[in-house]
Structures are given as C-alpha cells and as structure tokens.
C-alpha cells in the first residue's frame, strides 16, 4: 500500500467522521427547537416533537456507528469478512474441480450435464 492510498483512505475517514459530527450537532439543535416549539403551543409536553426527534435520531445514530466503527464493524471487520468469503468461494471451486475437472477444459455438453445434476443451492 503506497502513501497516496493511505492518505486517501485517512482523508475519506476523517471527512466521514466530520459529516457524522455535523449531523449530530444539527440533530441536537433541531431537537431543542422542536421541543421549544412543542412546549409553546400550549399542549401536552412532547405531544408531536418526539416523532421527528426519534426518527431523525435513528438516522444520525446509524451514521455515527458507521463513521466511528462502533461495535467492531469497521474496516478491519470488513477485511476479515472478505477474506472468509474468498476462502469459502475458493473451496467451492476446488470441490467442483475435484469432482468434474478443470472448468476451463469442459465443453458445453459437459457443462449442460453438470447443470442437470446440480441444484442452485449447491453453489454459494
């Protein structure tokens, strides 16, 4: 990995965190505004303000979780899951080639026969 790609990834991550923080601050300011507006209409406290605060808050929470890698679901987790998926697919291909030979050397009739013998659920 060269320095430019490291810089690019770091810059991208910093911008993602900045956007999440701006969203959080904006949500908090509007939440206070909604509460103030709800209190001034003379009705029961938080009669309607709860709904936009809660709905918008879920979106901001998801954005912050993704930006700050909460719950261990960051770049390291993605790389590990990608590695597992690659290994699983390589194993499926190896099992297929062990049973039927090299896939590149099979002709169309052989492939049609294999298609009739297998189910779609046999593949990933």
mmCIF file of C-alpha atoms in Angstrom, residues 57-114:
data_model
loop_
_atom_site.group_PDB
_atom_site.id
_atom_site.type_symbol
_atom_site.label_atom_id
_atom_site.label_comp_id
_atom_site.label_asym_id
_atom_site.label_seq_id
_atom_site.Cartn_x
_atom_site.Cartn_y
_atom_site.Cartn_z
ATOM 1 C CA UNK A 57 -32.071 10.386 15.690
ATOM 2 C CA UNK A 58 -32.095 6.822 14.363
ATOM 3 C CA UNK A 59 -30.509 8.034 11.117
ATOM 4 C CA UNK A 60 -27.871 10.047 12.967
ATOM 5 C CA UNK A 61 -27.127 7.087 15.244
ATOM 6 C CA UNK A 62 -26.577 4.787 12.263
ATOM 7 C CA UNK A 63 -24.328 7.380 10.616
ATOM 8 C CA UNK A 64 -22.232 7.741 13.804
ATOM 9 C CA UNK A 65 -21.946 3.963 14.268
ATOM 10 C CA UNK A 66 -20.605 3.618 10.715
ATOM 11 C CA UNK A 67 -18.292 6.647 10.962
ATOM 12 C CA UNK A 68 -16.697 5.766 14.304
ATOM 13 C CA UNK A 69 -16.626 1.960 13.859
ATOM 14 C CA UNK A 70 -18.715 1.185 16.917
ATOM 15 C CA UNK A 71 -19.468 -2.477 17.633
ATOM 16 C CA UNK A 72 -16.301 -3.595 15.809
ATOM 17 C CA UNK A 73 -17.835 -3.270 12.366
ATOM 18 C CA UNK A 74 -15.136 -1.126 10.828
ATOM 19 C CA UNK A 75 -12.553 -1.628 8.123
ATOM 20 C CA UNK A 76 -10.825 -4.487 9.976
ATOM 21 C CA UNK A 77 -14.100 -6.411 10.253
ATOM 22 C CA UNK A 78 -14.845 -5.847 6.549
ATOM 23 C CA UNK A 79 -11.430 -7.183 5.540
ATOM 24 C CA UNK A 80 -11.869 -10.271 7.716
ATOM 25 C CA UNK A 81 -15.323 -10.975 6.262
ATOM 26 C CA UNK A 82 -13.962 -10.509 2.744
ATOM 27 C CA UNK A 83 -11.145 -12.958 3.478
ATOM 28 C CA UNK A 84 -13.637 -15.537 4.802
ATOM 29 C CA UNK A 85 -15.862 -15.157 1.744
ATOM 30 C CA UNK A 86 -12.912 -15.548 -0.642
ATOM 31 C CA UNK A 87 -11.768 -18.707 1.152
ATOM 32 C CA UNK A 88 -15.291 -20.136 1.052
ATOM 33 C CA UNK A 89 -15.621 -19.467 -2.681
ATOM 34 C CA UNK A 90 -12.177 -20.938 -3.367
ATOM 35 C CA UNK A 91 -13.205 -24.089 -1.502
ATOM 36 C CA UNK A 92 -16.401 -24.394 -3.574
ATOM 37 C CA UNK A 93 -14.391 -24.024 -6.784
ATOM 38 C CA UNK A 94 -11.816 -26.575 -5.574
ATOM 39 C CA UNK A 95 -14.571 -29.069 -4.703
ATOM 40 C CA UNK A 96 -16.140 -28.572 -8.125
ATOM 41 C CA UNK A 97 -12.831 -29.054 -9.924
ATOM 42 C CA UNK A 98 -12.057 -32.143 -7.829
ATOM 43 C CA UNK A 99 -15.335 -33.693 -8.931
ATOM 44 C CA UNK A 100 -15.556 -32.525 -12.557
ATOM 45 C CA UNK A 101 -12.032 -31.460 -13.546
ATOM 46 C CA UNK A 102 -10.770 -28.091 -14.703
ATOM 47 C CA UNK A 103 -13.733 -25.878 -15.536
ATOM 48 C CA UNK A 104 -11.894 -24.219 -18.429
ATOM 49 C CA UNK A 105 -11.414 -27.551 -20.190
ATOM 50 C CA UNK A 106 -15.076 -28.640 -20.044
ATOM 51 C CA UNK A 107 -17.098 -28.343 -23.243
ATOM 52 C CA UNK A 108 -20.683 -27.139 -23.487
ATOM 53 C CA UNK A 109 -22.253 -30.607 -23.342
ATOM 54 C CA UNK A 110 -20.346 -31.422 -20.126
ATOM 55 C CA UNK A 111 -21.494 -28.162 -18.567
ATOM 56 C CA UNK A 112 -25.106 -28.870 -19.510
ATOM 57 C CA UNK A 113 -24.859 -32.322 -17.908
ATOM 58 C CA UNK A 114 -23.386 -30.839 -14.733
#
